[in-house]
Structures are given as C-alpha cells and as structure tokens.
CSV table of C-alpha atoms and ligand atoms in Angstrom, one decimal:
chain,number,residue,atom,x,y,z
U,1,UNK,CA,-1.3,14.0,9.9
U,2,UNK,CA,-1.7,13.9,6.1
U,3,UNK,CA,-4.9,11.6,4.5
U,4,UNK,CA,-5.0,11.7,0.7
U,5,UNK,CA,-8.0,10.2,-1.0
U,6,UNK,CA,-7.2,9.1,-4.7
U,7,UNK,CA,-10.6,10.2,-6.5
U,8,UNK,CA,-9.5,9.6,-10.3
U,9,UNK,CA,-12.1,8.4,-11.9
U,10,UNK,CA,-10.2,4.9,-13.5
U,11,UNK,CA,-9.6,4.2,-9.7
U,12,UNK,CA,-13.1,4.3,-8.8
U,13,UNK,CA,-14.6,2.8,-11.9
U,14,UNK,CA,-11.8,-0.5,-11.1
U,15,UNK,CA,-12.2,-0.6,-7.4
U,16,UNK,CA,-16.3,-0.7,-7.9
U,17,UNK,CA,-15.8,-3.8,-10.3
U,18,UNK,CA,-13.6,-5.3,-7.7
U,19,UNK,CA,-16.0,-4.6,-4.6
U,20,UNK,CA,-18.8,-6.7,-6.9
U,21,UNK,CA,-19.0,-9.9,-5.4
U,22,UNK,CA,-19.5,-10.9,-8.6
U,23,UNK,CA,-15.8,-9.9,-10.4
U,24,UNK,CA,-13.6,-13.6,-10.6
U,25,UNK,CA,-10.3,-14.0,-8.6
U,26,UNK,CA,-8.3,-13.6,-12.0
U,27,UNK,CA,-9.7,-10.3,-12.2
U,28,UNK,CA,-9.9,-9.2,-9.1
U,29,UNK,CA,-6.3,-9.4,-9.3
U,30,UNK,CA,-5.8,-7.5,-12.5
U,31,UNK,CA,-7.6,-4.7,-11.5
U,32,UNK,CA,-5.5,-4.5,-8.2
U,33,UNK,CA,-2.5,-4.6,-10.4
U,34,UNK,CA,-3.9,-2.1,-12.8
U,35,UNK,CA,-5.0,0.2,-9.9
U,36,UNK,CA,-1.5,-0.2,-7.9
U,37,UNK,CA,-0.1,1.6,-10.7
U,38,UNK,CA,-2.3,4.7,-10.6
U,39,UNK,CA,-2.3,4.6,-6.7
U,40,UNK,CA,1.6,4.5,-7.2
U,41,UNK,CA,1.6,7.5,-9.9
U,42,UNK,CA,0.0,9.5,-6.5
U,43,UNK,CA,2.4,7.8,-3.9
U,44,UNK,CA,5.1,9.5,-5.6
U,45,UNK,CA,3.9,12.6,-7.0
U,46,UNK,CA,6.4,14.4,-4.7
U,47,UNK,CA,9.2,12.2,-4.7
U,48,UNK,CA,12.5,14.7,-5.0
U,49,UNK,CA,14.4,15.2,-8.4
U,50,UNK,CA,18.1,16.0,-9.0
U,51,UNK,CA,19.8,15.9,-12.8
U,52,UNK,CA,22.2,14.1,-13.7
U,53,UNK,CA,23.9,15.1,-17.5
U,54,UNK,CA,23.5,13.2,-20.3
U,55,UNK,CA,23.9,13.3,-24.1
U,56,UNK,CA,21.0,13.3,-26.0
U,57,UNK,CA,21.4,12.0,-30.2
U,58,UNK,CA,21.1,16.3,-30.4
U,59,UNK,CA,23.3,17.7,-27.1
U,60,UNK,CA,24.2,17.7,-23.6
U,61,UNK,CA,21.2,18.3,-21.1
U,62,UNK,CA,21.2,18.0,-17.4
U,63,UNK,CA,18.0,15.7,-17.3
U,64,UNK,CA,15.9,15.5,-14.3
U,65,UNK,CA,16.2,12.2,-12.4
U,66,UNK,CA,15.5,10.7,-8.7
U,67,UNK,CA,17.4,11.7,-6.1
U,68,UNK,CA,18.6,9.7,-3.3
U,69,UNK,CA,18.7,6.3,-2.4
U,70,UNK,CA,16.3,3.3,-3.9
U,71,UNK,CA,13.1,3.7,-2.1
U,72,UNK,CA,11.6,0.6,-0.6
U,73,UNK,CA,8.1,-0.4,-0.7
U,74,UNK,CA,7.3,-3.0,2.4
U,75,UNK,CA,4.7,-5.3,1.7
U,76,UNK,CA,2.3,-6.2,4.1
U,77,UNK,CA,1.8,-10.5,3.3
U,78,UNK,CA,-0.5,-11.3,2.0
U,79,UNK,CA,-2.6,-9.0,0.0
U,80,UNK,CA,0.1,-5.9,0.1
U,81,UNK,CA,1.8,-8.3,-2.9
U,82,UNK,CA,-1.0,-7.3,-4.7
U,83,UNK,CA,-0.5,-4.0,-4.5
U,84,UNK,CA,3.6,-5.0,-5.1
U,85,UNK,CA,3.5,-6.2,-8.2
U,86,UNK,CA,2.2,-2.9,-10.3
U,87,UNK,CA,4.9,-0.7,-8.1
U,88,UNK,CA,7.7,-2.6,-9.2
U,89,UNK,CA,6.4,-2.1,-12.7
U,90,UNK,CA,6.5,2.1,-11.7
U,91,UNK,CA,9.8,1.8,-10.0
U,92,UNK,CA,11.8,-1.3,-10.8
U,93,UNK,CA,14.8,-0.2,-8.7
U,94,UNK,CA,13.2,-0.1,-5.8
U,95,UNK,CA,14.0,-2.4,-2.6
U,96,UNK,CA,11.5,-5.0,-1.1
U,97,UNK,CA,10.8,-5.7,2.6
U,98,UNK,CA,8.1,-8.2,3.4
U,99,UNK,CA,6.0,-8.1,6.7
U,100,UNK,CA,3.9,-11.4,7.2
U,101,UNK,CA,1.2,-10.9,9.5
U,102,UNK,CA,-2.2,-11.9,9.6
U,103,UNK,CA,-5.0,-10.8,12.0
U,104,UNK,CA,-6.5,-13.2,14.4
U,105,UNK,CA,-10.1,-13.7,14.0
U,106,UNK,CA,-11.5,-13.8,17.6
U,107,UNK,CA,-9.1,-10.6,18.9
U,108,UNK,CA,-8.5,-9.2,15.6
U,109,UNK,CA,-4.0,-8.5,16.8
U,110,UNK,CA,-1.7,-8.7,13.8
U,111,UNK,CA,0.3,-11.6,14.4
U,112,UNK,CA,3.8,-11.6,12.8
U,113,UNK,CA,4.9,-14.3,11.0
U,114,UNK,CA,7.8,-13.1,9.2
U,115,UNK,CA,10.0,-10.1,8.4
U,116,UNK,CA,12.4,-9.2,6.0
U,117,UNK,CA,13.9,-5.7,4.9
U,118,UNK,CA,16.7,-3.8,3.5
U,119,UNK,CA,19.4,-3.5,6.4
U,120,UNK,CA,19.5,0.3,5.8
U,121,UNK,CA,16.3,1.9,6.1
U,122,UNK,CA,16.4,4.9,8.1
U,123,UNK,CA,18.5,6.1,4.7
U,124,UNK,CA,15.2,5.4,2.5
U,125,UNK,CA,11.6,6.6,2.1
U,126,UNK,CA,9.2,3.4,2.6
U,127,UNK,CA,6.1,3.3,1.0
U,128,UNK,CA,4.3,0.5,3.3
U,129,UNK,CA,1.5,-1.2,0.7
U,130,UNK,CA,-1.7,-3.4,2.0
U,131,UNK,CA,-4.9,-3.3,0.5
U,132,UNK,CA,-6.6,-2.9,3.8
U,133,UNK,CA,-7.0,-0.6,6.6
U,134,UNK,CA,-9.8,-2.0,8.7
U,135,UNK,CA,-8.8,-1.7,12.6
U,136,UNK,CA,-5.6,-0.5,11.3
U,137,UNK,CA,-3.9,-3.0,13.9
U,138,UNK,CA,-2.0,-4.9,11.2
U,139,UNK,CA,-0.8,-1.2,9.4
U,140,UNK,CA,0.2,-0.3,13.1
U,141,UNK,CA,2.3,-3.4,13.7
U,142,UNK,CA,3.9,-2.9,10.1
U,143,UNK,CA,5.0,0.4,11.2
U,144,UNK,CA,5.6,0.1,14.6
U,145,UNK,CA,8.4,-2.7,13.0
U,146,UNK,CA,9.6,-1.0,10.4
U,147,UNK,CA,10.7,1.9,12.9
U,148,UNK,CA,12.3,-0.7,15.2
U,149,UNK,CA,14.9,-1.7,12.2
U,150,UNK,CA,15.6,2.3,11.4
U,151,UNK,CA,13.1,4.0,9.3
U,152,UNK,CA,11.6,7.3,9.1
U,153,UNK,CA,10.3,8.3,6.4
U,154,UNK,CA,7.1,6.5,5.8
U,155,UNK,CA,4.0,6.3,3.6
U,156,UNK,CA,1.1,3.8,4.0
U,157,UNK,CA,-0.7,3.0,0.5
U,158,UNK,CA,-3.8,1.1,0.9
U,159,UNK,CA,-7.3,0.4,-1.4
U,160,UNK,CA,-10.0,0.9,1.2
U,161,UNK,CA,-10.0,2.2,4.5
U,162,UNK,CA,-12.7,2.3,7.5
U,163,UNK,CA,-12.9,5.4,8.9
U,164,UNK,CA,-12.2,3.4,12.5
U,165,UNK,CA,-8.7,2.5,10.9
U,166,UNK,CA,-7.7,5.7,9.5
U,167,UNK,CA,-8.2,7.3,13.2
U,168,UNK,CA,-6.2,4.6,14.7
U,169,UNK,CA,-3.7,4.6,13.1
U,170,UNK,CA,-3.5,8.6,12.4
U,171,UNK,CA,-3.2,9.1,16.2
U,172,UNK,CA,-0.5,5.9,16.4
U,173,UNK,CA,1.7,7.3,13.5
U,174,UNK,CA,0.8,10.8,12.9
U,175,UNK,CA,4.0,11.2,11.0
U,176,UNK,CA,3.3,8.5,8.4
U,177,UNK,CA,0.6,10.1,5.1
U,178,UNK,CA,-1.8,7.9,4.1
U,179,UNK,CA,-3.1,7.3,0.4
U,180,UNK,CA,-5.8,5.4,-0.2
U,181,UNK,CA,-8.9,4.9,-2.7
U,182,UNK,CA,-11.5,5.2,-1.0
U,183,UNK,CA,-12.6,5.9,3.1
U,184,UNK,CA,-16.2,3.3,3.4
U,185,UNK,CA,-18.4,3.4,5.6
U,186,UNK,CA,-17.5,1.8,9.1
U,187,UNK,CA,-16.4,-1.3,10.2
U,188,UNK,CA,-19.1,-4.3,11.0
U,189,UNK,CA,-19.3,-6.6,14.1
U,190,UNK,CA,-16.7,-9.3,12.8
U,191,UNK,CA,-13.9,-6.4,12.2
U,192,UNK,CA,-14.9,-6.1,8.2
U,193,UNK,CA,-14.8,-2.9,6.2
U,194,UNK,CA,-18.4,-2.3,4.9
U,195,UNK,CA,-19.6,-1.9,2.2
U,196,UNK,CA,-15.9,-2.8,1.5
U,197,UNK,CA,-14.9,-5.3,-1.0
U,198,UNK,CA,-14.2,-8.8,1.2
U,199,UNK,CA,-11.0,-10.4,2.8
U,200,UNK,CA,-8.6,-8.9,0.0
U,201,UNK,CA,-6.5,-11.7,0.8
U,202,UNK,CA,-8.9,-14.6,0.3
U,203,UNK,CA,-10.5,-12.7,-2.9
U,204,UNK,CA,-6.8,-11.9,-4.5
U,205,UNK,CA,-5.9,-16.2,-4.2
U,206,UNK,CA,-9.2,-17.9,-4.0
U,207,UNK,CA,-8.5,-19.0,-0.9
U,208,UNK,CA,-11.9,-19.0,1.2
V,301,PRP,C1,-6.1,-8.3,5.8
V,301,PRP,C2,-5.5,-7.1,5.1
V,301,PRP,C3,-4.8,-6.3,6.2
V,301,PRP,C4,-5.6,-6.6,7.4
V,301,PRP,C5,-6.4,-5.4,7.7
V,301,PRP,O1,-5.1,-9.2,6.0
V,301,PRP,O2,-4.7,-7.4,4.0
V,301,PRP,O3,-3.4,-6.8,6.4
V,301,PRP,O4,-6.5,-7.7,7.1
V,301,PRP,O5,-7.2,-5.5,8.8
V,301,PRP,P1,-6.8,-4.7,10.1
V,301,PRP,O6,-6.7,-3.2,9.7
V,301,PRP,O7,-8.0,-4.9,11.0
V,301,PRP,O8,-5.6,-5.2,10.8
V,301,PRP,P2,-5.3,-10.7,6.7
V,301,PRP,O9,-5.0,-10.6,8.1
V,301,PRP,O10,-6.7,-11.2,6.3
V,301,PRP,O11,-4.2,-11.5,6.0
V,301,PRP,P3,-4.0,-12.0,4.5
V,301,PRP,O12,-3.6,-10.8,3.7
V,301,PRP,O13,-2.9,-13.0,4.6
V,301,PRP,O14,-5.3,-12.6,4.0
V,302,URA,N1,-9.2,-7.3,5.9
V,302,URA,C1,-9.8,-7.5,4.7
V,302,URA,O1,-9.2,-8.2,3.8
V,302,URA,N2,-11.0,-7.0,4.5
V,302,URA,C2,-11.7,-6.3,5.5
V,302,URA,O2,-12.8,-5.8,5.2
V,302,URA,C3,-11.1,-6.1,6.7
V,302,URA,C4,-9.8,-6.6,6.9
C-alpha cells in the first residue's frame, strides 16, 4: 500500500484558491487544469525509459524514451475530466477510458452509468484520475471495473482525499498507489470531504 502526498508548494497555493468558496467556476477549472499537470509530473516520475537512436543536427545518440505501451488514464465522469484535460497535455499519446458514475445521495453507492476503455488493458499501466476520494466507493467501483476488463497495473490520482476514503479503499485495492494533494480532515454527516473544496463536479460546470 503506497500513499503519496504531493506537497509542492504551486499545488497548495492553487488548490487553497480553489477550496475558497469564493474562486468562479472558470477558474476553478483553470487551476484544476493547471494543477493536473504538476500532479501528473508526480504520477509519472517512475514511469520506465528505454532509448531508441536518433540523429541529432551533431551525431547519433541512443536518446532516452518511454518504454512500453501507451499508458491509459481512465477518467472517472464527471470531475476526473478535469483532471484529463492537463494529462493529455503531459502525455498526448496516451489512451482514454471513461467510467460514468455518480454517487447516490441518500446511500452514497457509485452508480455506473457508462464505461468505455481500451480493449487491451492488462498490457498498460492506468492512471485512474478523479478529483475526489471521499467514501472512496466511486474510486472502488472504478477499479473494481477496470480489473474486470484486464488491468493490473493501476494508479489512482486524485485532488483531496478524506482520510475515511484513503482507508477504504487502501484495504480494497492495496495494490493500486495513490497520489493526491492533500489528505483533509474527515468526512461530514452528508458524505462531504471537510474542509474540502465542494462537489468538484458541480464547482468544475456550474451546475448546483
Ligand atoms: C464526486 C467525485 C467522485 C465522488 C467521490 O462525483 O468526483 O467521483 O463524488 O465520492 P466518494 O468517494 O464518496 O464516492 P459525483 O458522484 O458527485 O459525480 P460528478 O463528478 O458527476 O459530479
Ligand atoms: N464528492 C465531491 O465532489 N466532494 C466531496 O466533498 C465528496 C464527494
């Protein structure tokens, strides 16, 4: 079991502005794109090199570059696309799966309401992205999927975790490393992450 807490100061001067009630939807979804990328720079700090030889305008060099096949990064629907967007910028080769789910208000289950993904992913790392990890019941379900079509290798990226969530879904998937921003407080009556930040969803679209 492997929890990694990204501390670098941009990400917690960004995710403070975006916790402030006050921050607009417009930029509430520029800082989550901005902070995707430095979450994403972590995400794949380890991520294996081969070389491949090329010609530089001077000589040959065998030049470091990725090795293996396209990594995927699954998308948890909504807010996970938030999180999407900036790692495509970092890796613009990399597959997409989406995983629609939303959590019930009264029981507060992840209920699936769509899945798509690569046919082949037990032969690719997925980085499974949500900005959330409250009861961890929706990060569970996205994994519990994405190992019923093949993979294993995973990672979960999120923003803000409760400490609730994180031992969840630690003990559910103790194979899968977690990255996130920050680990809050606890979790309130209603499910929410406090002090957290809001339904990411609703705060990313302007949806309440
Ligand atoms: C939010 C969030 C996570 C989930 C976390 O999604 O993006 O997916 O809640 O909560 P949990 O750990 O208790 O499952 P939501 O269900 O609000 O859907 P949305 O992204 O479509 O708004
Ligand atoms: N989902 C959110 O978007 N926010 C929370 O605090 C908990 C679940």
């Amino acid at each position: 079991m492997s929890v990694t807490v990204v501390n670098h100061p941009l990400v917690q001067h960004k995710l403070t502005i975006m916790r402030n009630k006050e921050t607009s939807t417009a930029g509430f979804r520029r800082l989550l794109r901005e902070i995707s990328l430095l979450l994403g720079y972590e995400v794949t700090r380890d991520l294996e090199l081969t070389t491949t030889r090329i010609e530089t305008p001077l000589q040959p060099m065998d030049a470091p570059t990725l090795e293996g096949k396209k990594l995927v990064f699954a998308s948890v629907l909504r807010a996970g696309n938030g999180l999407l967007e900036g790692l495509l910028d970092l890796v613009p080769a990399a597959r997409v799966a989406h995983v629609g789910l939303y959590r019930d208000h009264d029981t507060l289950e992840a209920v699936e309401y769509f899945f798509k993904a690569p046919s082949d992913l037990g032969d690719r790392l997925v980085i499974v992205v949500d900005p959330m990890l409250a009861t961890a019941n929706s990060a569970i379900a996205a994994i519990d999927k994405l190992k019923s079509r093949g993979a294993t290798n995973l990672r979960f990226l999120c923003l803000l975790a409760a400490p609730e969530g994180i031992e969840r879904f630690t003990k559910a998937h103790p194979d899968v490393p977690v990255f996130t921003a920050a680990i809050d407080e606890k979790l309130n009556e209603k499910g929410y992450i406090v002090p957290g930040l809001g339904d990411a969803g609703d705060r990313m679209y302007g949806t309440k």
